[in-house]
């Protein structure tokens, strides 16, 4: 089994603070024993399998999520529930945040996330809706790359483990996460035997190829409205992202690190990201095999 894990830290508005390969523990539940566990969730809630929730600081009825674990498989893609399915619940979630916040999914609707309280949190609308510019990192850098990994017809049993830990330290908005940590583990059992992968011995992709692949991703939402709440995945087909199928797992890992750190650099400068490459040069570490 080929595995690699991307570790991400975000601030209160979901801007990228740190993006790196996982170096430490892969369990974000440490220190959460006092919170209510939601374990072995029924299939209706999948891909979410486990969560830990706690009382609201406001004293209102309901729970806020401190930790969540999901295992996303190809069968979950496009099977989630949009915010419009439950306007009463989405309004309750928005009321916990800042003026203008959206009700955001922890596990995106596009990845199978449901409209249930433990999968929702108040989120900055520019991130939630993937509006054009430096706020697209979550949709393009995370949702799209997970989708690409899972629809690759040459990977054997692809899946993605998605783990999040939310922290609530904002003294004004006590029920809105002020930062979060995410672990996104890409898994598969290898390649189909008849799949020929070029440059298999190379762990990294060239900057020329990175620019081409990034441009392909940018073009997938080029014609979407600025207010679109969910991406149009009907046009996001296997054929359209076929260039990614030629990457090894290590090369795909390298692409994600380059892409997310590109967005991080552009966020910090508050400028529009371009198809040009960043100055960041991550070095891939060996994948884990189990």
XYZ file of C-alpha atoms in Angstrom:
290
model
C 0.000 0.000 0.000
C 1.340 3.446 -0.982
C 0.566 6.237 1.489
C 1.505 9.861 1.903
C 0.028 12.452 4.243
C -0.222 16.218 3.808
C -0.358 18.267 7.025
C -2.075 21.673 6.894
C -2.539 24.416 9.493
C -5.088 27.194 8.921
C -6.061 30.408 10.695
C -9.527 31.657 11.681
C -10.376 32.510 8.067
C -8.998 29.208 6.720
C -5.933 30.839 5.204
C -2.965 28.511 4.889
C -0.350 28.927 7.618
C 1.720 25.754 7.199
C 1.701 23.095 4.483
C 4.082 20.172 4.736
C 4.491 16.442 4.673
C 3.477 14.819 7.933
C 6.450 14.369 10.224
C 4.810 13.744 13.604
C 1.828 11.864 15.011
C -1.079 11.033 12.737
C -3.616 11.104 15.596
C -5.217 14.498 16.249
C -7.440 13.240 19.079
C -4.764 13.722 21.744
C -6.118 15.793 24.636
C -9.780 15.408 23.673
C -10.819 12.678 26.113
C -13.309 14.995 27.822
C -15.380 15.507 24.676
C -18.309 13.393 23.544
C -17.280 10.701 21.046
C -19.334 9.881 17.978
C -17.848 6.528 16.990
C -18.643 3.977 14.303
C -21.179 6.227 12.668
C -23.874 4.606 10.554
C -23.478 4.415 6.796
C -25.927 7.280 6.270
C -23.220 9.624 7.639
C -20.330 8.203 5.609
C -17.652 9.081 4.617
C -17.462 10.463 8.189
C -16.669 7.592 10.551
C -15.793 9.236 13.890
C -15.989 12.630 15.591
C -15.629 14.317 18.969
C -18.020 17.131 19.856
C -18.521 19.504 22.775
C -21.048 21.947 24.179
C -21.415 25.433 22.759
C -19.875 28.259 24.780
C -23.039 30.290 24.154
C -25.099 27.753 26.079
C -27.413 27.263 23.107
C -28.537 23.717 22.300
C -26.300 21.869 19.896
C -22.683 20.754 19.675
C -19.539 22.007 17.969
C -16.949 19.704 16.450
C -13.452 19.438 17.913
C -12.210 16.470 15.855
C -13.472 14.530 12.870
C -12.233 11.546 10.876
C -13.505 10.500 7.446
C -12.488 7.882 4.907
C -13.412 9.080 1.433
C -13.765 6.538 -1.386
C -14.761 6.933 -5.052
C -18.343 5.903 -4.223
C -18.759 9.043 -2.072
C -17.922 11.563 -4.798
C -20.819 13.851 -5.610
C -23.062 12.160 -3.027
C -23.066 14.887 -0.378
C -25.809 17.264 0.689
C -25.680 20.992 -0.171
C -26.380 23.708 2.374
C -29.727 24.416 0.719
C -31.007 21.034 1.954
C -31.430 22.406 5.471
C -31.657 26.191 5.661
C -32.684 26.108 9.330
C -29.533 24.216 10.343
C -27.280 26.301 8.095
C -28.667 29.477 9.665
C -27.929 28.133 13.140
C -24.334 27.346 12.138
C -23.836 30.796 10.570
C -25.077 32.472 13.755
C -22.064 31.063 15.626
C -19.635 32.979 13.423
C -18.826 36.422 12.113
C -21.162 38.634 10.115
C -21.233 37.348 6.544
C -19.981 33.839 7.346
C -21.284 30.860 5.403
C -22.267 27.504 6.801
C -19.291 25.439 5.640
C -18.864 21.680 5.340
C -15.864 20.059 7.039
C -16.095 17.195 4.551
C -17.145 18.981 1.378
C -20.478 18.261 -0.248
C -18.557 17.297 -3.397
C -16.697 14.627 -1.394
C -19.829 13.145 0.156
C -20.222 15.400 3.213
C -23.731 15.527 4.678
C -25.752 18.350 6.225
C -25.352 17.194 9.830
C -24.261 19.427 12.696
C -20.954 17.649 13.366
C -19.905 18.210 9.722
C -20.656 21.945 9.724
C -18.965 25.094 11.007
C -19.134 28.872 10.390
C -16.686 29.629 7.588
C -15.458 32.661 5.694
C -17.582 32.771 2.526
C -14.695 33.517 0.165
C -13.074 30.214 1.082
C -16.307 28.225 1.234
C -17.420 29.315 -2.226
C -13.996 29.089 -3.861
C -14.253 32.582 -5.295
C -11.688 33.575 -7.872
C -8.321 34.747 -6.648
C -6.253 33.775 -3.672
C -9.211 32.106 -1.916
C -9.353 29.163 -4.329
C -6.778 27.082 -2.468
C -9.312 24.912 -0.652
C -11.359 24.011 -3.710
C -8.508 23.570 -6.190
C -5.661 22.570 -3.901
C -7.601 20.134 -1.732
C -11.033 19.145 -3.071
C -9.911 18.810 -6.681
C -6.722 16.910 -5.857
C -8.670 14.455 -3.692
C -11.141 14.014 -6.544
C -8.309 13.429 -9.050
C -6.699 10.820 -6.798
C -9.949 8.917 -6.393
C -11.037 8.857 -10.056
C -7.680 7.658 -11.382
C -8.680 4.406 -13.135
C -5.187 2.943 -12.792
C -4.878 3.147 -9.003
C -5.932 0.080 -7.047
C -8.443 0.785 -4.257
C -7.727 4.508 -3.893
C -9.033 6.270 -0.788
C -8.324 9.379 1.269
C -8.356 9.606 5.060
C -9.321 13.119 6.128
C -8.743 14.173 9.721
C -9.358 17.623 11.229
C -8.853 19.193 14.652
C -10.535 22.523 15.407
C -9.420 24.948 18.131
C -11.692 27.534 19.751
C -9.540 30.240 21.330
C -11.132 33.400 19.905
C -12.459 35.348 22.900
C -15.102 37.110 20.786
C -16.383 34.227 18.653
C -16.074 31.317 21.066
C -18.013 28.854 18.911
C -16.141 29.626 15.680
C -12.825 27.815 15.075
C -9.911 30.239 15.327
C -7.543 27.760 13.686
C -7.438 24.193 12.507
C -5.088 21.337 11.734
C -5.768 18.930 8.880
C -4.175 15.610 7.985
C -5.021 14.348 4.500
C -3.731 10.849 3.836
C -3.754 9.622 0.231
C -3.848 5.830 -0.009
C -3.905 3.144 -2.676
C -2.757 -0.437 -3.188
C -0.545 0.451 -6.150
C -1.096 0.572 -9.912
C -2.792 -1.754 -12.344
C -0.114 -4.032 -13.789
C -0.722 -2.896 -17.365
C -0.284 0.803 -16.520
C 3.000 2.194 -17.770
C 4.194 5.237 -15.821
C 6.921 7.367 -17.379
C 9.785 8.636 -15.232
C 8.817 6.309 -12.395
C 12.307 6.705 -10.922
C 11.795 10.454 -10.404
C 10.224 11.541 -7.114
C 9.525 15.095 -8.244
C 7.898 16.712 -11.258
C 9.536 19.390 -13.365
C 8.438 22.985 -12.918
C 7.318 22.976 -16.549
C 4.959 20.061 -15.903
C 3.779 21.648 -12.648
C 2.784 24.803 -14.523
C 0.838 22.757 -17.098
C -0.998 20.720 -14.465
C -1.822 23.767 -12.379
C -3.182 25.502 -15.464
C -5.462 22.533 -16.145
C -6.900 22.778 -12.642
C -7.423 26.528 -12.897
C -9.287 26.055 -16.159
C -11.806 23.675 -14.587
C -13.501 26.580 -12.808
C -12.524 29.396 -15.154
C -16.074 29.912 -16.372
C -17.876 29.469 -13.054
C -19.819 32.306 -11.493
C -18.143 34.066 -8.576
C -21.087 33.130 -6.364
C -21.182 29.408 -7.160
C -21.536 27.518 -3.844
C -20.450 24.171 -5.281
C -18.103 23.393 -8.188
C -19.460 21.824 -11.349
C -17.940 18.354 -11.202
C -19.935 17.099 -14.184
C -17.211 18.488 -16.440
C -14.458 17.244 -14.136
C -13.975 13.935 -15.945
C -11.262 11.293 -15.969
C -10.313 12.300 -19.508
C -9.967 15.944 -18.550
C -7.375 15.194 -15.864
C -5.648 12.349 -17.687
C -2.228 14.038 -17.383
C -2.358 13.363 -13.644
C -2.769 9.633 -14.256
C 0.831 9.480 -15.453
C 2.197 10.650 -12.090
C 3.529 8.279 -9.476
C 2.279 8.709 -5.913
C 5.457 10.578 -4.972
C 5.120 12.890 -7.966
C 1.473 13.565 -7.122
C 2.523 14.359 -3.560
C 5.126 16.779 -4.911
C 2.506 18.491 -7.081
C 0.146 19.019 -4.125
C 2.921 20.482 -1.963
C 3.958 22.862 -4.728
C 0.372 23.913 -5.392
C -0.629 24.554 -1.785
C 2.575 26.421 -1.011
C 1.999 28.491 -4.144
C -1.391 29.489 -2.760
C 0.091 30.113 0.663
C 2.679 32.507 -0.782
C 0.069 34.345 -2.831
C -2.329 34.598 0.118
C 0.357 36.248 2.194
C 0.914 38.792 -0.563
C -2.834 39.163 -1.296
C -2.221 38.903 -5.008
C -3.834 36.771 -7.654
C -2.139 33.368 -8.114
C -0.900 32.751 -11.620
C 0.084 29.647 -13.513
C 3.717 30.527 -12.891
C 5.506 28.399 -10.349
C 6.438 29.509 -6.872
C 9.892 29.650 -5.390
C 9.000 26.830 -3.008
C 10.828 23.566 -3.692
C 9.617 20.761 -1.426
C 11.696 17.628 -1.174
C 9.611 14.489 -1.132
C 10.290 11.870 1.486
C 9.816 8.153 0.817
C 6.233 6.950 0.872
C 5.125 4.511 3.519
C 4.287 1.018 2.393
C 2.082 -1.303 4.410
